[in-house]
CSV table of C-alpha atoms in Angstrom, one decimal:
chain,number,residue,atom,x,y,z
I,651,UNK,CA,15.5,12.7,-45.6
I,652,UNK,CA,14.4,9.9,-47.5
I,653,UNK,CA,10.8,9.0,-46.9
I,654,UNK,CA,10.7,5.7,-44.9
I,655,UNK,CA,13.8,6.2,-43.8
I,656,UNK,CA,15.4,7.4,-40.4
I,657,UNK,CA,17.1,10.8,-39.9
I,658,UNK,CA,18.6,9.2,-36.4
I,659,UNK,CA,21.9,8.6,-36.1
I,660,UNK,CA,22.9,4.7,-35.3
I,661,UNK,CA,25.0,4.2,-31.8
I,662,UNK,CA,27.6,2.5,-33.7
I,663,UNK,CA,28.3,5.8,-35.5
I,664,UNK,CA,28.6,8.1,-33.1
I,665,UNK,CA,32.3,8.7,-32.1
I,666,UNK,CA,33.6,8.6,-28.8
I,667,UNK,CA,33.0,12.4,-27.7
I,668,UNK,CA,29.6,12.1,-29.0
I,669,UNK,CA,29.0,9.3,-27.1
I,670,UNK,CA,29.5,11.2,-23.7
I,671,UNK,CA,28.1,14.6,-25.0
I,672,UNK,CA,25.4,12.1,-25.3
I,673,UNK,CA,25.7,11.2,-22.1
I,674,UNK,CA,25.5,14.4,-20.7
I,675,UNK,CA,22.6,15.8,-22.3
I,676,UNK,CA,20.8,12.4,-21.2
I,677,UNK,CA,21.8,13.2,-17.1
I,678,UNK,CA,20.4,16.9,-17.8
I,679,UNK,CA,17.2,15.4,-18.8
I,680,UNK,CA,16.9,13.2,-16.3
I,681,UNK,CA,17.7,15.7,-13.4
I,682,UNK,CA,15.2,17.9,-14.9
I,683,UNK,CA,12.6,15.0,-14.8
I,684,UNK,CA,13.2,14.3,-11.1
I,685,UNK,CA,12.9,18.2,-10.7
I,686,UNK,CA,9.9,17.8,-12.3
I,687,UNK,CA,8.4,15.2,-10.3
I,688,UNK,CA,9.4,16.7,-6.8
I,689,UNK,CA,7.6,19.8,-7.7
I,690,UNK,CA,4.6,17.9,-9.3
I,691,UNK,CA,4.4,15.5,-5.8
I,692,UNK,CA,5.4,18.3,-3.4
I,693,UNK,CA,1.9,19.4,-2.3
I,694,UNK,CA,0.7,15.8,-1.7
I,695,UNK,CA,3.5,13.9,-1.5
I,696,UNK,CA,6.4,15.7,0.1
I,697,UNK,CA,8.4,12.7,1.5
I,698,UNK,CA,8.5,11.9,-2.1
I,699,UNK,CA,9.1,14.7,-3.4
I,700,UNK,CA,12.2,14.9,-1.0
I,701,UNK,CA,13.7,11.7,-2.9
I,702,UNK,CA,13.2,13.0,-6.3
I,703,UNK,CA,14.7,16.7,-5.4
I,704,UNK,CA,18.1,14.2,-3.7
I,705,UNK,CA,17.9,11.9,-7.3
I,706,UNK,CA,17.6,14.9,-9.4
I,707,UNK,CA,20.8,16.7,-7.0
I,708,UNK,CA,22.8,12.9,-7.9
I,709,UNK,CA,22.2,13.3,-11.1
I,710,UNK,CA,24.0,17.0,-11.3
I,711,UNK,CA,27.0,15.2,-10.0
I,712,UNK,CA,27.3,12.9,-12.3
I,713,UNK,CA,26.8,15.0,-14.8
I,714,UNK,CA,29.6,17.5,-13.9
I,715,UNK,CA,31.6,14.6,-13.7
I,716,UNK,CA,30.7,13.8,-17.6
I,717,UNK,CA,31.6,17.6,-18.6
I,718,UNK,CA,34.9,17.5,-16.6
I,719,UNK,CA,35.8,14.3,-18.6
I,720,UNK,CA,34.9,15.7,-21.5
I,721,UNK,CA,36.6,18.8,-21.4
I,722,UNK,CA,40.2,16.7,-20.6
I,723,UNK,CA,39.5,15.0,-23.6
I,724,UNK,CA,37.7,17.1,-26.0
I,725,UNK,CA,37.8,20.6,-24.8
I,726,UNK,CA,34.7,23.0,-24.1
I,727,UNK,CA,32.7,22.8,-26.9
I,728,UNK,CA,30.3,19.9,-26.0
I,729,UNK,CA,28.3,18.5,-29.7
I,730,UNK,CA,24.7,19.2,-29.5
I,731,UNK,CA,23.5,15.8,-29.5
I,732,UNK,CA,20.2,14.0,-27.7
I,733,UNK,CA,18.4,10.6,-26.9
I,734,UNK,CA,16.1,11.6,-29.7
I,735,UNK,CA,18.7,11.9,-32.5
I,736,UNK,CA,20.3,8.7,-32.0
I,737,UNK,CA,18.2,5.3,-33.2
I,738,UNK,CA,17.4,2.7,-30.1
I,739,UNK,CA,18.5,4.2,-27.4
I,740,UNK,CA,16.2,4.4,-24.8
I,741,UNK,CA,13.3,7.0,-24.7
I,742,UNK,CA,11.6,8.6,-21.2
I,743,UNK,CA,7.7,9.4,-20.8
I,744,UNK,CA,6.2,12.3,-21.3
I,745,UNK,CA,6.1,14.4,-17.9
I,746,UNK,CA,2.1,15.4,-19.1
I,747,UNK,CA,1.7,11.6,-19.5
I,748,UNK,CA,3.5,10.2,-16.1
I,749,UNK,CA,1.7,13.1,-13.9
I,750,UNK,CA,-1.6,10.9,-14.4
I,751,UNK,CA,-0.2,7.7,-13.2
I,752,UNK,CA,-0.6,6.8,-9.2
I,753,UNK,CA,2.5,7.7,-6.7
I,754,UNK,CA,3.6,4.1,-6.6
I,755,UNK,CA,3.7,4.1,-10.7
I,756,UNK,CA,5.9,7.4,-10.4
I,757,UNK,CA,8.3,5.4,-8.3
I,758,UNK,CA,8.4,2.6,-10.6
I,759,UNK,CA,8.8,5.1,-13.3
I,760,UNK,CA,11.9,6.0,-11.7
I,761,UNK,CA,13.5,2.9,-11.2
I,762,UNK,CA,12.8,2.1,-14.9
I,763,UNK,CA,14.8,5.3,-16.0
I,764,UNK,CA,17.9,4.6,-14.4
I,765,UNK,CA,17.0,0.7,-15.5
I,766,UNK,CA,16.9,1.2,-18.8
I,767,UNK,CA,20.1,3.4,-19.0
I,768,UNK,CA,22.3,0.6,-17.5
I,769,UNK,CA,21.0,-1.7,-19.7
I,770,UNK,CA,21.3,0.0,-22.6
I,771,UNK,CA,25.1,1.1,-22.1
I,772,UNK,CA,25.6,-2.5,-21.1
I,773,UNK,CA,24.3,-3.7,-24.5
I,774,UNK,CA,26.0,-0.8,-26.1
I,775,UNK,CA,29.7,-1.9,-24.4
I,776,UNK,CA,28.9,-5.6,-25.9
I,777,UNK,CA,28.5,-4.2,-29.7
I,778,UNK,CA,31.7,-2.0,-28.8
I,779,UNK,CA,35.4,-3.2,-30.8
I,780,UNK,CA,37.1,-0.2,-29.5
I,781,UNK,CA,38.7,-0.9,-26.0
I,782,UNK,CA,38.3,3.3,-25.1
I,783,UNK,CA,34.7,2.9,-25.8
I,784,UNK,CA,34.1,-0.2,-24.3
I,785,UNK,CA,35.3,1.2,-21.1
I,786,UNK,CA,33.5,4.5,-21.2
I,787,UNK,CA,30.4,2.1,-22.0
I,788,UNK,CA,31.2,0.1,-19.1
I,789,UNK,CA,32.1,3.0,-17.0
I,790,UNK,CA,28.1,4.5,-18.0
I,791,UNK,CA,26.5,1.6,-16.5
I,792,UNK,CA,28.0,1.3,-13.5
I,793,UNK,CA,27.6,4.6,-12.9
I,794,UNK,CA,23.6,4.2,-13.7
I,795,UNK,CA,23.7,0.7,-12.0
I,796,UNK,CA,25.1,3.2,-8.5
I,797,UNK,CA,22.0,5.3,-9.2
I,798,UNK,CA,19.5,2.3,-8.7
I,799,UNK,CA,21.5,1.7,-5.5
I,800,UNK,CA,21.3,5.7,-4.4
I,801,UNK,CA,17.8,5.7,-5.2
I,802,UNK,CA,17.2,2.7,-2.7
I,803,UNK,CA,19.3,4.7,-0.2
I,804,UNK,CA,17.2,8.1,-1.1
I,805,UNK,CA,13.8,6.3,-0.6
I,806,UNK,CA,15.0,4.9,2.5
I,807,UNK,CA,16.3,7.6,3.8
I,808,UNK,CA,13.0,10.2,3.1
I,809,UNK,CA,10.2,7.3,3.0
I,810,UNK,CA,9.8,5.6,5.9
I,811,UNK,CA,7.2,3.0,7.2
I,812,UNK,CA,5.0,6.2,8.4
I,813,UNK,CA,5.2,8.8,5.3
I,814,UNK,CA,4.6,5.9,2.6
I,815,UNK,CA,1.5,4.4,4.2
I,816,UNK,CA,0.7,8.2,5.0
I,817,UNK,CA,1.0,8.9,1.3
I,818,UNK,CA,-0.5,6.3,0.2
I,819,UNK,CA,-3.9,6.8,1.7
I,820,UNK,CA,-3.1,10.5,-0.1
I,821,UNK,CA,-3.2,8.7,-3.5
I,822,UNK,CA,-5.8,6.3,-2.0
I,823,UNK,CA,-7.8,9.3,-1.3
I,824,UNK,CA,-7.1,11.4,-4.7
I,825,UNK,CA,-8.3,8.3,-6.7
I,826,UNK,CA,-12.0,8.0,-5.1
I,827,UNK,CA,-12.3,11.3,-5.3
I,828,UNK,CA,-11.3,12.2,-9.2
I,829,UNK,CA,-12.1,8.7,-10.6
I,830,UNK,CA,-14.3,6.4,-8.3
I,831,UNK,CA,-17.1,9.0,-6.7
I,832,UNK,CA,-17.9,10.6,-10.1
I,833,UNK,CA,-17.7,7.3,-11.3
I,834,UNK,CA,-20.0,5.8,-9.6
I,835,UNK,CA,-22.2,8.6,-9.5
I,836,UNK,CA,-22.2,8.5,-13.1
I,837,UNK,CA,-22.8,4.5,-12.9
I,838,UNK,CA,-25.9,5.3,-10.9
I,839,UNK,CA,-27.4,8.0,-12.3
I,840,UNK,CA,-27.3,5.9,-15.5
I,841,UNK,CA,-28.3,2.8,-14.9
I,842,UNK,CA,-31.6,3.9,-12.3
I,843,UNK,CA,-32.8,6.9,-14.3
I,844,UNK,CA,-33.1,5.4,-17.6
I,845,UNK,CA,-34.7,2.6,-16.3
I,846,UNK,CA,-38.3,4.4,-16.6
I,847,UNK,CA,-38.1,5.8,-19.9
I,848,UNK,CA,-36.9,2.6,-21.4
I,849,UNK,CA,-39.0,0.2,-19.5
I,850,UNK,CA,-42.6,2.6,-20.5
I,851,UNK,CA,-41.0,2.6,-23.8
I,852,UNK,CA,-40.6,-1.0,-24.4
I,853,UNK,CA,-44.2,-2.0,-22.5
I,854,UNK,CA,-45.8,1.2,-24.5
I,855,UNK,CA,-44.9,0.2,-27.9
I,856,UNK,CA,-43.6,-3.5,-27.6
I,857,UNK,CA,-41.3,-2.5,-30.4
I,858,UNK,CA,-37.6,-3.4,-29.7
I,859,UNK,CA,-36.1,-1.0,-32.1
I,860,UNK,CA,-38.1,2.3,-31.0
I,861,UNK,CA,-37.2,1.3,-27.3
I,862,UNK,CA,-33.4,0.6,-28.5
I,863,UNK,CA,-33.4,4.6,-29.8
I,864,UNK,CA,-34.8,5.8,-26.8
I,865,UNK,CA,-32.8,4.0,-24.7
I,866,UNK,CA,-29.5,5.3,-26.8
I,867,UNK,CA,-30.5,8.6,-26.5
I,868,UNK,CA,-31.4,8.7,-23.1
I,869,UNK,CA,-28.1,7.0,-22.0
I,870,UNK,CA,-25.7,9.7,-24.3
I,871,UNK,CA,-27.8,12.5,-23.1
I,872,UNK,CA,-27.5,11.7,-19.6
I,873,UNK,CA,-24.0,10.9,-20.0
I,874,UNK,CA,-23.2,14.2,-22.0
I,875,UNK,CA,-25.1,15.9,-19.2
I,876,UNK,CA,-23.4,14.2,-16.0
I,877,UNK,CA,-20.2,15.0,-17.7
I,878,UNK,CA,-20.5,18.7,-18.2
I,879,UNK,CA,-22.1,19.1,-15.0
I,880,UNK,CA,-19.6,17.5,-13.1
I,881,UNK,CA,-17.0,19.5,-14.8
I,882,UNK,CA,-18.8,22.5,-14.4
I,883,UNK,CA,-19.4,22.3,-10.5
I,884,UNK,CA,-15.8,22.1,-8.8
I,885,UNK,CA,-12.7,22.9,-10.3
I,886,UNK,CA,-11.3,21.0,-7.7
I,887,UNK,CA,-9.0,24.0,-6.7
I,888,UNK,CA,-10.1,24.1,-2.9
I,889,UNK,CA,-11.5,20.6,-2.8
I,890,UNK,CA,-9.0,18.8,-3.7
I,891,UNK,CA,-11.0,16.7,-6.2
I,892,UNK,CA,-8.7,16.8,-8.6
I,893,UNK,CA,-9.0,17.8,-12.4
I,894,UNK,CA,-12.5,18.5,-13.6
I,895,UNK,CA,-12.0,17.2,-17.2
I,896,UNK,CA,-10.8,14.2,-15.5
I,897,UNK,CA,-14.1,13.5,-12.9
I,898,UNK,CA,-16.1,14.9,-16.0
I,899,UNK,CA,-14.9,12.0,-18.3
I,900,UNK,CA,-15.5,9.6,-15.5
I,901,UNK,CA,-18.8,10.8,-14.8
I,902,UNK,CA,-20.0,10.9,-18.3
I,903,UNK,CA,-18.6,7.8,-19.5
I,904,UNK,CA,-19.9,5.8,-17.0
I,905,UNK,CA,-23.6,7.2,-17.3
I,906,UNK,CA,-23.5,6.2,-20.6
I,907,UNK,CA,-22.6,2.8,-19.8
I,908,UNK,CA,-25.1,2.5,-17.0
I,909,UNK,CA,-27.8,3.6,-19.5
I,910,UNK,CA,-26.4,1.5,-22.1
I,911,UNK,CA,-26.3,-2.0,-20.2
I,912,UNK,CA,-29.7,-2.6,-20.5
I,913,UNK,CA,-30.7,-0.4,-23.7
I,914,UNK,CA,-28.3,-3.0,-25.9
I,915,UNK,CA,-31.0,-6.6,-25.1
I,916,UNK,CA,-33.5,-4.2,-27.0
I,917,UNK,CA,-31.2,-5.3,-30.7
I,918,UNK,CA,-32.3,-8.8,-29.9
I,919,UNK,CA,-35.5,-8.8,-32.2
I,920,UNK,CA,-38.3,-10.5,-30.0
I,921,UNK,CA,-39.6,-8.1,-27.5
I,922,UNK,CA,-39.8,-10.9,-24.4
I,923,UNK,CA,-36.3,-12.1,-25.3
I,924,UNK,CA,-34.9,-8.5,-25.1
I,925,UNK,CA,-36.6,-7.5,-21.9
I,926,UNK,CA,-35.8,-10.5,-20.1
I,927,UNK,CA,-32.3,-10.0,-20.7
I,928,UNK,CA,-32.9,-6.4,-19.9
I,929,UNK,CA,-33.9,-7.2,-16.7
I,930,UNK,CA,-31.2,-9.6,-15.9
I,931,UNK,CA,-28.8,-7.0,-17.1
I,932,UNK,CA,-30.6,-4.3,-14.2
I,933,UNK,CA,-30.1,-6.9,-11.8
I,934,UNK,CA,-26.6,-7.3,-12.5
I,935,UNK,CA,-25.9,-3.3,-12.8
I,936,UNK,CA,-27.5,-2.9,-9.3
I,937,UNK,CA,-25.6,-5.5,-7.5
I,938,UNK,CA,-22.8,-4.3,-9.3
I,939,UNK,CA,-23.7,-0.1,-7.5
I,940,UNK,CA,-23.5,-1.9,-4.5
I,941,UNK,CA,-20.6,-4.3,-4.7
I,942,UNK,CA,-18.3,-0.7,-5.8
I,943,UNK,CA,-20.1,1.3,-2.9
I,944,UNK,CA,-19.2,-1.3,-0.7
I,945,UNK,CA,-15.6,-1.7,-1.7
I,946,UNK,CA,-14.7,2.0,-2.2
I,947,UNK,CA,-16.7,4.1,-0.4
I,948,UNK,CA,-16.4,1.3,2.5
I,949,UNK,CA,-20.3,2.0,2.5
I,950,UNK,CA,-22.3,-1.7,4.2
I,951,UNK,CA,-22.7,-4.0,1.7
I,952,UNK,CA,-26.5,-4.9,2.6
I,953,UNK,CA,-27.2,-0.8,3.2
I,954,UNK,CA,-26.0,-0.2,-0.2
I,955,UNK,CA,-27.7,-3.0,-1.6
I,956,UNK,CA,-31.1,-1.8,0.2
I,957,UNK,CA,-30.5,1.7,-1.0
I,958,UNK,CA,-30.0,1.1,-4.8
I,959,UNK,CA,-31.9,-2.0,-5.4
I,960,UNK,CA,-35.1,-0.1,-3.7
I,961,UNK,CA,-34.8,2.8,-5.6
I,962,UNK,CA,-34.1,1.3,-8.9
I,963,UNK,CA,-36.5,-1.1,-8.4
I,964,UNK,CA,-38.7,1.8,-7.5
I,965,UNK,CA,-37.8,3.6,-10.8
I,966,UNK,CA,-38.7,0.5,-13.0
I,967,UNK,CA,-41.7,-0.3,-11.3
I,968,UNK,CA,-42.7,3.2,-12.3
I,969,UNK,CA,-41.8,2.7,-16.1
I,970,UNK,CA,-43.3,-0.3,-16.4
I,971,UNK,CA,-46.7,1.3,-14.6
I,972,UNK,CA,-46.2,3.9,-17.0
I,973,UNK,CA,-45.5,1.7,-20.0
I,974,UNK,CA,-48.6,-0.9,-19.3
I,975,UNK,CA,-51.3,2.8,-18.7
């Protein structure tokens, strides 16, 4: 291959038995995709999983249908030929990469597959002079246009009013508990414990640039910390947590930002500049705690506010104290 150059085959090249060997190999993948997906949702989801096990069984069909054609016209040997060896035609997600998107974005995934098929043998039909090929074309997007209409039918007919909003509060619940509690535990831990050392570090020395370092390495220490600690302590096998590298992240990454928020004023030069805007930036990060326990954890607004605003007040009283001694 040239470098810079493409090693795909154009549509426009591709004869007419490649075209629906093409075809075929593109309704394999997909079924195995649905397959995929049921057995990925079934635990949690198993209305869902339902739909994508009766999408992945219409999809067999069709593609029996394909091979039968094919072998009137062309005979048995069917050319080894994929979505990936032929330029612009449309490409499907990783299954790695879709597993971490929320049920409802699974469904949508969905919808776009057998979207994007129509579409593209529409478009395909247009750019078509051969009147065989224009009607196989056309023949391909009906066919994936009557799969959007089965796959309203399938959705209907395994999700109703009761399993959706049932599975929703499912991925409702899988979400707090993999992204939001760590989260926020991370958001906490970060912003209240580094108020002390940063706070008797600034009032101790006065020097913006010593308490800037201490507050950077307090916040990526605790961070670094949170994270391997929340890994560490559930696999999330019997819990139902969900992945630890994923609640590790969260919990790490947003330690570090707590601890961050107000170590950053402390580049600001003057020392009463900086550490005014420190403590508007605490005031923020608190009411911020609050506003997240509130709306997530459905904890009461003015109980969370009492809880984190007295103890982080608590904790930069102390490293001010501390600071001033």
């Amino acid at each position: 291959m040239i470098p810079g150059f493409s090693s795909r085959r154009r549509f426009r090249d591709l004869s007419e038995q490649e075209i629906l060997a093409l075809a075929i190999s593109s309704e394999e993948d997909d079924a195995r995709i649905y397959r995929s997906y049921a057995e990925m949702l079934r635990a949690d989801y198993p209305d869902t999983a339902a739909m994508f096990d009766g999408m992945a069984h219409e999809e067999d069909g069709h593609r029996q249908r394909l091979i039968e054609l094919h072998r009137s016209r062309f005979g048995e040997v069917i050319p080894l030929i994929r979505r990936e060896h032929v330029a612009g035609f449309y490409a499907r997600r990783p299954i790695w990469l879709v597993e971490n998107l929320g049920i409802e974005r699974i469904r949508d995934e969905a919808e776009a597959m057998e979207r994007d098929a129509e579409t593209f043998y529409l478009k395909a039909a247009q750019h078509s002079s051969d009147a065989a090929t224009r009607k196989l074309l056309g023949d391909l997007a009906a066919a994936e246009a009557g799969h959007q209409t089965r796959a309203e039918e399938l959705q209907q007919e395994h999700l109703s009013g009761d399993a959706r909003d049932a599975e929703e509060r499912t991925s409702k619940r899988q979400f707090l508990l993999t992204w939001v509690q760590p989260g926020l535990a991370g958001l906490m831990d970060g912003s209240v414990s580094t108020l002390a050392p940063i706070f008797a570090t600034a009032f101790a020395t006065q020097d913006t640039w010593t308490t800037f370092l201490v507050g950077l390495a307090a916040s990526v220490g605790a961070g670094i910390s949170m994270g391997f600690t929340e890994a560490a302590s559930d696999d999330g096998e019997l819990s139902g947590r969900g992945s630890p590298f994923k609640r590790g992240l969260a919990s790490g990454v947003m330690t570090t930002v707590g601890g961050l928020g107000h170590a950053l004023p402390y580049l600001i030069p003057d020392f009463w500049t900086a550490t005014i805007i420190a403590f508007v930036v605490v005031f923020i990060e608190l009411w911020a705690i609050a506003w997240i326990q509130n709306k997530y954890m459905e904890t009461p607004f003015f109980r969370a506010a009492f809880q984190v605003v007295l103890g982080g007040a608590l904790v930069f009283a102390a490293g001010v104290l501390i600071g001033s001694g």
